[in-house]
Tab-separated table of C-alpha atoms in Angstrom:
chain	number	residue	atom	x	y	z
A	185	MET	CA	195.020	-175.848	204.766
A	186	SER	CA	198.163	-175.545	202.993
A	187	TRP	CA	201.995	-175.385	203.959
A	188	GLY	CA	201.587	-172.498	206.384
A	189	PHE	CA	199.693	-175.101	208.763
A	190	LEU	CA	203.092	-177.144	208.624
A	191	ARG	CA	205.116	-173.905	209.163
A	192	ASP	CA	203.078	-172.968	212.172
A	193	LEU	CA	203.368	-176.388	213.533
A	194	LEU	CA	207.227	-176.383	213.130
A	195	SER	CA	207.326	-173.001	214.852
A	196	GLY	CA	205.676	-174.800	218.127
A	197	VAL	CA	208.547	-177.560	217.907
A	198	ASN	CA	211.272	-174.803	217.678
A	199	LYS	CA	210.596	-173.810	221.247
A	200	TYR	CA	211.474	-177.083	222.847
A	201	SER	CA	214.139	-178.058	220.500
A	202	THR	CA	218.063	-178.029	221.228
A	203	GLY	CA	220.375	-175.634	219.370
A	204	ILE	CA	220.987	-178.113	216.430
A	205	GLY	CA	217.227	-178.935	216.250
A	206	ARG	CA	216.708	-175.171	215.527
A	207	ILE	CA	219.354	-175.453	212.828
A	208	TRP	CA	217.400	-178.353	211.466
A	209	VAL	CA	213.869	-176.424	211.581
A	210	ALA	CA	215.834	-173.452	209.498
A	211	VAL	CA	217.091	-175.867	207.149
A	212	VAL	CA	213.826	-177.637	206.700
A	213	PHE	CA	211.818	-174.120	206.311
A	214	ILE	CA	214.363	-172.322	204.205
A	215	PHE	CA	216.065	-174.800	201.980
A	216	ARG	CA	213.371	-177.213	201.490
A	217	LEU	CA	209.864	-175.802	202.248
A	218	LEU	CA	210.479	-172.716	200.402
A	219	VAL	CA	212.665	-174.052	197.665
A	220	TYR	CA	209.971	-176.370	196.995
A	221	ILE	CA	206.974	-173.707	196.978
A	222	ALA	CA	208.876	-170.850	195.538
A	223	ALA	CA	210.692	-172.985	192.619
A	224	ALA	CA	210.034	-176.691	192.433
A	225	GLU	CA	206.372	-176.813	192.427
A	226	ASN	CA	206.344	-174.815	189.141
A	227	ILE	CA	208.888	-176.836	187.244
A	228	TRP	CA	206.608	-180.228	187.592
A	229	LYS	CA	203.377	-178.223	187.113
A	230	TYR	CA	202.680	-178.936	183.411
A	231	GLU	CA	204.784	-182.363	183.451
A	232	ARG	CA	201.798	-184.520	182.013
A	233	ASP	CA	200.921	-181.739	179.123
A	234	GLU	CA	204.611	-181.612	178.143
A	235	PHE	CA	205.249	-185.138	178.088
A	236	GLU	CA	205.385	-185.818	174.364
A	237	CYS	CA	205.635	-189.338	172.471
A	238	ASN	CA	206.410	-189.587	168.855
A	239	ILE	CA	203.090	-191.324	168.143
A	240	LYS	CA	199.381	-190.467	167.115
A	241	GLN	CA	197.884	-193.558	168.673
A	242	PRO	CA	195.424	-192.621	171.502
A	243	GLY	CA	196.130	-193.561	174.833
A	244	CYS	CA	199.709	-194.384	174.070
A	245	GLU	CA	201.252	-191.170	175.809
A	246	ASN	CA	198.828	-191.750	178.828
A	247	VAL	CA	200.135	-195.420	179.543
A	248	CYS	CA	203.719	-194.644	178.978
A	249	PHE	CA	203.767	-191.619	181.393
A	250	ASP	CA	201.842	-193.647	184.063
A	251	HIS	CA	204.569	-196.394	183.249
A	252	PHE	CA	207.629	-194.105	183.875
A	253	PHE	CA	205.967	-191.938	186.759
A	254	PRO	CA	204.046	-194.093	188.967
A	255	VAL	CA	204.229	-191.343	191.504
A	256	SER	CA	205.660	-187.885	190.305
A	257	HIS	CA	208.670	-186.617	191.885
A	258	ILE	CA	206.899	-183.562	193.275
A	259	ARG	CA	204.443	-185.756	195.094
A	260	LEU	CA	207.187	-187.853	196.603
A	261	TRP	CA	208.809	-184.736	197.901
A	262	ALA	CA	205.684	-183.326	199.380
A	263	LEU	CA	205.265	-186.446	201.162
A	264	GLN	CA	208.848	-186.450	202.386
A	265	LEU	CA	208.727	-183.238	203.832
A	266	ILE	CA	205.336	-183.913	205.519
A	267	MET	CA	206.432	-187.308	206.955
A	268	VAL	CA	209.749	-185.755	208.200
A	269	SER	CA	208.391	-182.923	209.940
A	270	THR	CA	205.762	-185.135	211.516
A	271	PRO	CA	207.916	-186.801	214.373
A	272	SER	CA	208.637	-183.531	215.981
A	273	LEU	CA	204.761	-183.427	216.900
A	274	LEU	CA	205.847	-186.343	219.658
A	275	VAL	CA	207.703	-183.782	221.529
A	276	VAL	CA	205.295	-181.172	221.554
A	277	PHE	CA	202.506	-183.607	222.543
A	278	HIS	CA	204.504	-184.935	225.410
A	279	VAL	CA	205.392	-181.327	226.507
A	280	ALA	CA	201.551	-180.694	226.506
A	281	TYR	CA	200.839	-183.853	228.478
A	282	ARG	CA	203.090	-182.662	230.876
A	283	GLU	CA	201.586	-179.173	231.384
A	284	ASN	CA	198.251	-180.768	231.427
A	285	GLY	CA	199.375	-182.930	234.366
A	286	GLU	CA	200.661	-179.834	236.481
A	287	LYS	CA	197.483	-178.003	235.867
A	288	HIS	CA	195.055	-181.083	236.726
A	289	HIS	CA	197.293	-181.802	239.833
A	290	ASN	CA	197.627	-178.203	240.624
A	291	GLN	CA	201.301	-178.568	241.661
A	292	LYS	CA	204.703	-178.170	240.152
A	293	LEU	CA	205.570	-181.721	239.060
A	294	TYR	CA	208.555	-180.675	236.792
A	295	ILE	CA	211.412	-178.048	236.880
A	296	SER	CA	209.900	-177.045	233.693
A	297	PRO	CA	207.857	-178.967	231.390
A	298	GLY	CA	209.991	-178.337	228.333
A	299	LYS	CA	213.391	-179.465	229.899
A	300	ILE	CA	214.740	-182.543	228.295
A	301	ASP	CA	214.938	-185.292	230.980
A	302	GLY	CA	213.524	-188.471	231.861
A	303	GLY	CA	210.661	-189.528	229.530
A	304	LEU	CA	210.957	-186.234	227.351
A	305	LEU	CA	214.562	-187.317	226.378
A	306	CYS	CA	213.209	-190.719	225.150
A	307	THR	CA	210.473	-188.912	223.206
A	308	HIS	CA	213.006	-186.733	221.749
A	309	LEU	CA	215.507	-189.497	220.813
A	310	ILE	CA	212.480	-191.654	219.328
A	311	SER	CA	211.282	-188.595	217.056
A	312	LEU	CA	215.024	-188.170	215.819
A	313	ILE	CA	215.201	-191.924	214.869
A	314	LEU	CA	211.884	-191.667	213.254
A	315	LYS	CA	212.660	-188.494	211.331
A	316	THR	CA	216.412	-190.002	210.202
A	317	GLY	CA	214.381	-193.233	209.140
A	318	PHE	CA	211.784	-191.468	207.243
A	319	GLU	CA	214.546	-189.338	205.333
A	320	ILE	CA	216.561	-192.619	204.343
A	321	VAL	CA	213.360	-194.386	203.614
A	322	PHE	CA	212.143	-191.764	200.891
A	323	LEU	CA	215.832	-191.183	199.538
A	324	VAL	CA	215.763	-195.006	198.976
A	325	LEU	CA	212.351	-194.952	197.297
A	326	PHE	CA	213.505	-192.037	195.189
A	327	TYR	CA	216.510	-194.022	194.109
A	328	LYS	CA	214.603	-197.311	193.468
A	329	LEU	CA	211.601	-195.819	191.615
A	330	TYR	CA	213.529	-193.865	189.001
A	331	ASN	CA	216.698	-195.770	189.000
A	332	GLY	CA	218.874	-193.156	190.425
A	333	PHE	CA	218.467	-189.390	190.503
A	334	LYS	CA	218.909	-188.797	186.826
A	335	VAL	CA	215.922	-187.498	184.610
A	336	PRO	CA	216.481	-188.692	181.268
A	337	ARG	CA	215.414	-186.544	177.675
A	338	LEU	CA	214.160	-189.638	176.129
A	339	VAL	CA	212.476	-192.765	177.318
A	340	LYS	CA	211.342	-195.740	175.075
A	341	CYS	CA	208.040	-197.395	175.778
A	342	ASP	CA	206.148	-200.335	174.179
A	343	ILE	CA	203.265	-200.831	176.382
A	344	ARG	CA	199.840	-201.747	174.776
A	345	PRO	CA	198.227	-199.677	172.925
A	346	CYS	CA	201.664	-198.170	171.693
A	347	PRO	CA	201.817	-200.306	168.376
A	348	ASN	CA	205.801	-200.509	168.582
A	349	THR	CA	208.683	-199.066	170.682
A	350	VAL	CA	208.011	-195.411	170.532
A	351	ASP	CA	210.153	-192.276	171.644
A	352	CYS	CA	208.647	-190.047	174.617
A	353	TYR	CA	210.357	-186.817	175.505
A	354	ILE	CA	210.269	-185.799	179.124
A	355	SER	CA	209.958	-181.846	179.559
A	356	LYS	CA	212.699	-180.100	181.257
A	357	PRO	CA	214.743	-183.006	182.364
A	358	THR	CA	218.008	-181.025	183.210
A	359	GLU	CA	216.030	-178.414	185.634
A	360	LYS	CA	214.440	-181.307	187.230
A	361	MET	CA	217.584	-182.998	187.815
A	362	ILE	CA	219.338	-180.025	189.386
A	363	PHE	CA	216.419	-179.867	191.822
A	364	LEU	CA	216.369	-183.486	192.685
A	365	TYR	CA	220.037	-183.414	193.614
A	366	PHE	CA	219.484	-180.474	195.603
A	367	LEU	CA	216.750	-182.392	197.357
A	368	VAL	CA	219.026	-185.260	197.973
A	369	ALA	CA	221.807	-182.658	199.265
A	370	THR	CA	219.229	-181.079	201.812
A	371	SER	CA	218.129	-184.566	202.730
A	372	CYS	CA	221.687	-185.534	203.599
A	373	LEU	CA	222.195	-182.506	205.479
A	374	CYS	CA	219.256	-183.048	207.514
A	375	ILE	CA	220.200	-186.749	208.429
A	376	VAL	CA	223.491	-185.543	209.550
A	377	LEU	CA	222.097	-182.814	211.748
A	378	ASN	CA	219.523	-185.355	213.230
A	379	LEU	CA	222.407	-187.891	213.834
A	380	SER	CA	224.546	-185.305	215.481
A	381	GLU	CA	221.565	-184.057	217.653
A	382	LEU	CA	221.174	-187.861	218.691
A	383	ILE	CA	224.681	-188.253	219.418
A	384	TYR	CA	224.916	-184.970	221.271
A	385	LEU	CA	221.703	-185.804	223.507
A	386	ILE	CA	222.891	-189.465	224.330
A	387	PHE	CA	226.284	-188.116	225.310
A	388	LYS	CA	225.137	-185.179	227.404
A	389	TYR	CA	222.756	-187.263	229.318
A	390	SER	CA	225.199	-190.455	229.791
A	391	ILE	CA	227.820	-187.732	231.481
A	392	LYS	CA	225.175	-186.241	233.557
A	393	CYS	CA	224.032	-189.808	234.655
A	394	TYR	CA	227.455	-191.040	235.269
A	395	LEU	CA	228.377	-187.536	237.236
A	396	LYS	CA	225.293	-187.975	239.475
A	397	ARG	CA	225.904	-191.765	240.259
A	398	TYR	CA	229.597	-190.806	241.172
A	399	ASN	CA	228.493	-187.672	243.500
A	400	LYS	CA	226.184	-190.187	245.281
A	401	LYS	CA	229.155	-192.906	245.726
A	402	CYS	CA	231.370	-190.022	247.130
A	403	GLN	CA	228.393	-189.212	249.631
B	196	MET	CA	204.143	-170.405	203.402
B	197	ASP	CA	205.847	-167.898	200.950
B	198	TRP	CA	208.179	-165.124	200.672
B	199	GLY	CA	206.255	-163.513	203.646
B	200	ALA	CA	207.562	-166.310	205.998
B	201	LEU	CA	211.116	-165.432	205.120
B	202	HIS	CA	210.212	-161.624	205.642
B	203	THR	CA	208.971	-162.615	209.206
B	204	ILE	CA	212.369	-164.477	209.812
B	205	LEU	CA	214.516	-161.668	208.542
B	206	GLY	CA	212.521	-158.946	210.063
B	207	GLY	CA	214.124	-159.840	213.590
B	208	VAL	CA	217.581	-159.399	211.993
B	209	ASN	CA	217.009	-155.844	211.008
B	210	LYS	CA	216.990	-154.433	214.773
B	211	HIS	CA	220.612	-155.650	215.010
B	212	SER	CA	221.920	-154.521	211.661
B	213	THR	CA	223.644	-151.475	210.795
B	214	SER	CA	221.973	-148.736	208.669
B	215	ILE	CA	223.372	-149.851	205.361
B	216	GLY	CA	222.291	-153.402	206.557
B	217	LYS	CA	218.723	-152.113	206.909
B	218	ILE	CA	218.876	-150.377	203.624
B	219	TRP	CA	220.055	-153.567	201.914
B	220	LEU	CA	217.169	-155.571	203.694
B	221	THR	CA	214.773	-153.077	202.177
B	222	VAL	CA	216.055	-153.187	198.743
B	223	LEU	CA	216.234	-157.104	198.816
B	224	PHE	CA	212.257	-157.306	199.895
B	225	ILE	CA	210.955	-154.334	197.554
B	226	PHE	CA	213.073	-154.300	194.235
B	227	ARG	CA	213.981	-158.311	194.493
B	228	ILE	CA	211.243	-160.349	196.026
B	229	MET	CA	208.537	-158.261	195.203
B	230	ILE	CA	209.243	-157.713	191.732
B	231	LEU	CA	209.994	-161.453	191.348
B	232	VAL	CA	206.567	-162.422	192.676
B	233	VAL	CA	204.491	-159.762	191.510
B	234	ALA	CA	206.060	-159.321	187.864
B	235	ALA	CA	208.640	-161.899	186.801
B	236	GLU	CA	206.815	-164.900	187.685
B	237	ARG	CA	204.251	-163.766	185.324
B	238	VAL	CA	206.445	-162.918	182.566
B	239	TRP	CA	207.871	-166.404	182.843
B	240	GLY	CA	204.944	-168.301	183.487
B	241	ASP	CA	204.058	-169.631	180.085
B	242	GLU	CA	207.630	-170.329	179.197
B	243	GLN	CA	207.552	-173.542	177.744
B	244	GLN	CA	204.272	-173.871	176.377
B	245	ASP	CA	204.873	-170.600	174.306
B	246	PHE	CA	208.318	-171.903	173.221
B	247	VAL	CA	207.661	-172.829	169.478
B	248	CYS	CA	209.907	-174.461	167.025
B	249	ASN	CA	209.508	-174.915	163.412
B	250	THR	CA	208.746	-178.226	163.026
B	251	LEU	CA	206.185	-180.908	163.856
B	252	GLN	CA	208.579	-183.530	164.823
B	253	PRO	CA	207.359	-184.447	168.442
B	254	GLY	CA	210.039	-184.414	171.219
B	255	CYS	CA	211.992	-181.598	169.331
B	256	ARG	CA	210.428	-178.810	171.204
B	257	ASN	CA	211.019	-180.554	174.487
B	258	VAL	CA	214.787	-181.262	173.545
B	259	CYS	CA	215.455	-177.820	172.354
B	260	TYR	CA	213.905	-175.907	175.460
B	261	ASP	CA	215.825	-178.236	177.643
B	262	HIS	CA	219.056	-177.464	175.837
B	263	PHE	CA	218.957	-173.825	175.795
B	264	PHE	CA	217.359	-173.287	179.302
B	265	PRO	CA	218.933	-175.864	181.654
B	266	ILE	CA	217.576	-174.031	184.569
B	267	SER	CA	215.035	-171.197	184.256
B	268	HIS	CA	215.987	-167.589	185.060
B	269	ILE	CA	213.023	-167.404	187.308
B	270	ARG	CA	214.229	-170.546	189.417
B	271	LEU	CA	218.022	-169.233	189.442
B	272	TRP	CA	216.572	-165.872	190.864
B	273	ALA	CA	214.550	-167.624	193.593
B	274	LEU	CA	217.512	-169.873	194.779
B	275	GLN	CA	219.652	-166.684	194.646
B	276	LEU	CA	217.342	-164.813	196.722
B	277	ILE	CA	217.133	-167.683	199.124
B	278	PHE	CA	220.938	-168.261	199.302
B	279	VAL	CA	221.517	-164.518	199.819
B	280	SER	CA	219.085	-164.159	202.717
B	281	THR	CA	220.527	-167.350	204.364
B	282	PRO	CA	223.444	-165.658	206.086
B	283	ALA	CA	221.413	-163.249	207.821
B	284	LEU	CA	220.231	-166.144	209.912
B	285	LEU	CA	223.653	-166.780	211.539
B	286	VAL	CA	223.224	-163.197	213.090
B	287	ALA	CA	219.629	-164.139	214.178
B	288	MET	CA	220.891	-167.384	215.768
B	289	HIS	CA	223.738	-165.642	217.455
B	290	VAL	CA	221.438	-162.922	218.846
B	291	ALA	CA	219.071	-165.633	219.851
B	292	TYR	CA	221.759	-167.426	221.587
B	293	ARG	CA	222.967	-164.293	223.541
B	294	ARG	CA	219.575	-163.692	224.732
B	295	HIS	CA	219.312	-167.297	225.839
B	296	GLU	CA	222.281	-166.750	228.009
B	297	LYS	CA	221.463	-163.706	229.316
B	298	LYS	CA	217.858	-165.083	230.319
B	299	ARG	CA	219.795	-167.861	232.016
B	300	GLN	CA	222.007	-165.487	233.914
B	301	PHE	CA	218.716	-163.442	234.823
B	302	ARG	CA	217.155	-166.753	236.185
B	303	LYS	CA	219.914	-167.844	238.254
B	304	GLY	CA	219.567	-164.414	239.882
B	305	ASP	CA	223.055	-163.365	238.838
B	306	GLN	CA	223.941	-159.905	240.558
B	307	LYS	CA	225.798	-159.018	237.476
B	308	CYS	CA	222.790	-159.135	235.230
B	309	GLU	CA	221.355	-155.425	235.077
B	310	TYR	CA	217.916	-156.281	233.505
B	311	LYS	CA	214.743	-155.757	235.340
B	312	ASP	CA	212.425	-158.500	233.688
B	313	ILE	CA	212.676	-161.015	230.782
B	314	GLU	CA	210.802	-158.517	228.750
B	315	GLU	CA	213.692	-156.051	228.701
B	316	ILE	CA	215.916	-158.893	227.716
B	317	ARG	CA	213.749	-159.805	224.735
B	318	ARG	CA	213.498	-156.214	223.567
B	319	GLN	CA	217.118	-155.396	223.966
B	320	ARG	CA	219.384	-154.514	220.806
B	321	PHE	CA	222.811	-155.841	220.940
B	322	ARG	CA	225.747	-153.863	219.586
B	323	ILE	CA	227.732	-155.007	216.982
B	324	GLU	CA	230.827	-155.819	218.738
B	325	GLY	CA	233.049	-158.756	220.134
B	326	SER	CA	231.949	-162.110	218.617
B	327	LEU	CA	228.859	-160.678	217.084
B	328	TRP	CA	230.943	-158.460	214.933
B	329	TRP	CA	232.712	-161.610	213.754
B	330	THR	CA	229.379	-163.170	212.690
B	331	TYR	CA	227.970	-160.399	211.282
B	332	THR	CA	231.162	-159.588	209.061
B	333	SER	CA	231.034	-163.429	208.028
B	334	SER	CA	227.480	-163.120	207.048
B	335	ILE	CA	228.080	-160.012	204.787
B	336	PHE	CA	231.267	-161.965	203.223
B	337	PHE	CA	229.157	-164.954	202.597
B	338	ARG	CA	226.465	-162.687	201.062
B	339	LEU	CA	228.791	-161.233	198.484
B	340	VAL	CA	230.109	-164.594	197.625
B	341	PHE	CA	226.603	-166.039	196.969
B	342	GLU	CA	225.708	-162.968	194.822
B	343	ALA	CA	228.999	-162.998	192.826
B	344	VAL	CA	228.591	-166.677	192.366
B	345	PHE	CA	224.916	-166.527	190.969
B	346	MET	CA	225.570	-163.631	188.648
B	347	TYR	CA	228.455	-165.472	186.974
B	348	ALA	CA	226.587	-168.549	186.718
B	349	PHE	CA	223.726	-166.552	184.931
B	350	TYR	CA	226.213	-164.794	182.805
B	351	PHE	CA	228.020	-168.021	181.836
B	352	MET	CA	224.606	-170.147	181.183
B	353	TYR	CA	223.079	-167.723	179.324
B	354	ASP	CA	226.019	-166.085	177.243
B	355	GLY	CA	225.578	-162.682	178.650
B	356	PHE	CA	222.224	-160.984	180.062
B	357	ARG	CA	220.170	-160.716	176.524
B	358	MET	CA	217.522	-163.031	175.685
B	359	PRO	CA	217.471	-163.687	171.830
B	360	ARG	CA	214.098	-163.922	169.898
B	361	LEU	CA	215.297	-166.884	167.791
B	362	MET	CA	217.447	-169.895	168.633
B	363	LYS	CA	218.800	-172.459	166.218
B	364	CYS	CA	218.554	-175.927	167.608
B	365	SER	CA	219.940	-179.263	166.087
B	366	ALA	CA	219.822	-181.785	168.688
B	367	TRP	CA	218.362	-185.156	168.276
B	368	PRO	CA	215.486	-186.048	167.316
B	369	CYS	CA	215.193	-182.727	165.303
B	370	PRO	CA	215.526	-183.806	161.978
B	371	ASN	CA	218.104	-180.731	160.856
B	372	THR	CA	218.711	-177.236	162.168
B	373	VAL	CA	215.366	-175.755	163.530
B	374	ASP	CA	214.174	-172.306	164.092
B	375	CYS	CA	212.587	-172.195	167.623
B	376	PHE	CA	211.163	-168.815	169.139
B	377	VAL	CA	211.132	-167.606	172.611
B	378	SER	CA	208.179	-165.964	173.938
B	379	ARG	CA	208.421	-162.389	175.223
B	380	PRO	CA	212.174	-161.780	174.659
B	381	THR	CA	212.204	-158.177	175.039
B	382	GLU	CA	210.220	-158.198	178.501
B	383	LYS	CA	212.348	-161.131	179.586
B	384	THR	CA	215.799	-159.005	178.748
B	385	VAL	CA	214.345	-155.959	180.545
B	386	PHE	CA	213.609	-157.875	183.602
B	387	THR	CA	216.873	-159.639	183.479
B	388	ILE	CA	218.832	-156.412	183.111
B	389	PHE	CA	216.678	-154.941	186.154
B	390	MET	CA	217.462	-157.956	188.396
B	391	ILE	CA	220.967	-157.783	187.575
B	392	ALA	CA	221.420	-154.061	188.258
B	393	VAL	CA	219.569	-154.625	191.673
B	394	SER	CA	221.670	-157.392	192.276
B	395	SER	CA	224.769	-154.921	191.537
B	396	ILE	CA	223.479	-152.355	193.868
B	397	CYS	CA	223.268	-155.183	196.665
B	398	ILE	CA	226.739	-156.067	196.134
B	399	LEU	CA	227.888	-152.340	196.379
B	400	LEU	CA	225.844	-151.954	199.622
B	401	ASN	CA	227.403	-155.116	201.068
B	402	VAL	CA	230.899	-153.863	200.222
B	403	ALA	CA	229.909	-150.525	201.447
B	404	GLU	CA	228.643	-152.036	204.950
B	405	LEU	CA	231.901	-154.437	205.080
B	406	CYS	CA	234.088	-151.259	204.906
B	407	TYR	CA	232.287	-149.624	207.361
B	408	LEU	CA	232.387	-152.347	209.879
B	409	LEU	CA	236.107	-152.789	209.184
B	410	THR	CA	236.708	-149.012	209.529
B	411	LYS	CA	234.602	-148.870	212.710
B	412	PHE	CA	236.607	-151.859	213.887
B	413	PHE	CA	240.177	-150.465	213.221
B	414	LEU	CA	239.348	-147.191	214.747
B	415	ARG	CA	237.968	-148.581	218.020
B	416	ARG	CA	241.097	-150.594	218.285
B	417	SER	CA	243.191	-147.451	217.795
B	418	LYS	CA	241.180	-145.458	220.274
B	419	LYS	CA	241.400	-148.023	222.768
B	420	ALA	CA	245.429	-148.153	222.317
B	421	GLY	CA	245.636	-144.500	222.302
B	422	ASN	CA	242.971	-143.681	225.201
B	423	PRO	CA	242.500	-146.483	227.659
B	424	LYS	CA	239.660	-144.572	229.584
B	425	HIS	CA	237.081	-143.602	226.953
B	426	GLN	CA	233.449	-142.600	227.909
B	427	PRO	CA	230.797	-145.025	226.385
B	428	ASN	CA	227.855	-143.361	227.619
B	429	HIS	CA	227.961	-140.360	225.057
B	430	GLU	CA	228.724	-142.656	222.442
B	431	ASN	CA	225.699	-144.929	223.462
B	432	LYS	CA	223.252	-142.134	223.481
B	433	GLU	CA	223.990	-140.855	219.957
B	434	GLU	CA	224.103	-144.430	218.479
B	435	THR	CA	220.938	-145.086	220.228
B	436	LYS	CA	219.192	-142.053	218.881
B	437	GLN	CA	220.433	-142.792	215.057
B	438	ASN	CA	219.388	-146.495	215.656
B	439	GLU	CA	215.772	-145.298	216.611
B	440	MET	CA	215.610	-142.897	213.697
B	441	ASN	CA	216.832	-145.903	211.372
B	442	GLU	CA	214.332	-148.237	212.949
B	443	LEU	CA	211.417	-146.006	212.467
B	444	ILE	CA	212.339	-145.308	208.800
B	445	SER	CA	212.836	-149.259	208.116
B	446	ASP	CA	209.902	-149.997	209.895
B	447	SER	CA	207.692	-147.874	207.658
B	448	CYS	CA	209.155	-149.189	204.783
B	449	GLN	CA	208.461	-152.733	205.706
B	450	ASN	CA	204.976	-152.062	206.828
B	451	THR	CA	204.303	-150.758	202.885
B	452	VAL	CA	206.026	-154.231	201.977
B	453	ILE	CA	203.845	-156.245	204.140
B	454	GLY	CA	200.715	-154.329	202.896
B	455	PHE	CA	201.583	-155.226	199.257
B	456	SER	CA	202.277	-158.736	199.795
B	457	SER	CA	199.160	-159.465	201.760
């Protein structure tokens, strides 16, 4: 079980997406998942070993690291990727449910199980709202936990058992900051794509609805 | 999930590329991605652990390493490869869109549609003309821009392409000017020069492909202007033969790549 599993799941989602949805899948695969695996994971690999405090007191480094990094950036990033990809599964489940229904009753109930109308439209809209919600929640979490998206070179720590205020140095702060900004930029891009898809779907189906009603009136 | 996934995504684009485009793709996968994964990552693997400064002052090594390597070579190359591969997706999306339109026409039972079944639409290779020409040319242009930007960023950040053995650092909390030693500087210089050379070759291939497409475009225009009735069938047969040959060559190259990466 690894990121390949998520990739296979998302490939399944791609089949039932709109054009904007497919761009979203491509952005998530290439600019978030691939960058995470090929580059970001290695930067944070030895973060605990390379975190150094100017003191020999045993336990001080451990306590300070835990205080400044309650959840590591890279773990939050991984959680964000998983949570943001999961609402798309709602659409896959709904389409599977429709296909099952057709098989069960042995007749064609829908024009095509993947066509976005009725209940499937609601599922699409809910999944888009959930995706956008998760993105915003994680961005706010990052901002609140780490006081912005900057990674300082030096942090001052005075928690027991450190005897006084001690200087602690974080490894590769500039590189971490560059990749955090990259994460924020791609997150914002995904939020914009999700909102565009939401507006597009609402607009398209309102027009369809209106035209149907207008045609009925004329008849 | 790894570079193999990128290979699968880009493999689809290969069918609709020119011959130079196919060579570019092969160079990208064999001489850049494979070298990065198989060799370069090992060379830079122990980067900070073996970066040693002539001081016992805690924190000095961290700060000096961060000062001299704001972003590691290996990460910069990974980002460069991702950005340079991405414009090809524009072409893949355009082709997928065209296929989707043709499938829609076929399903509606349009008489203009000349395909016998959906499989034929899926297997069909589109010629690079019309709006696909513009998408393809823009993708090559963006590739060139990204390559140039990254090469410049590299040169600017590391003051050239050499990796020095010794760096003098006086950032706080280092007590005075301290000697810091980089691990495997010669090996890193060799790989840096190799990657820069292959990057330059890719830039040349992209420029050649751009010139080829522009020449073809102007020739086609002048032919249309001069000779309104031209024979597409003869041109088609020759081009199809050439494309089949090119596909065979590139497929056999890519099978070797898949064999290595798996």
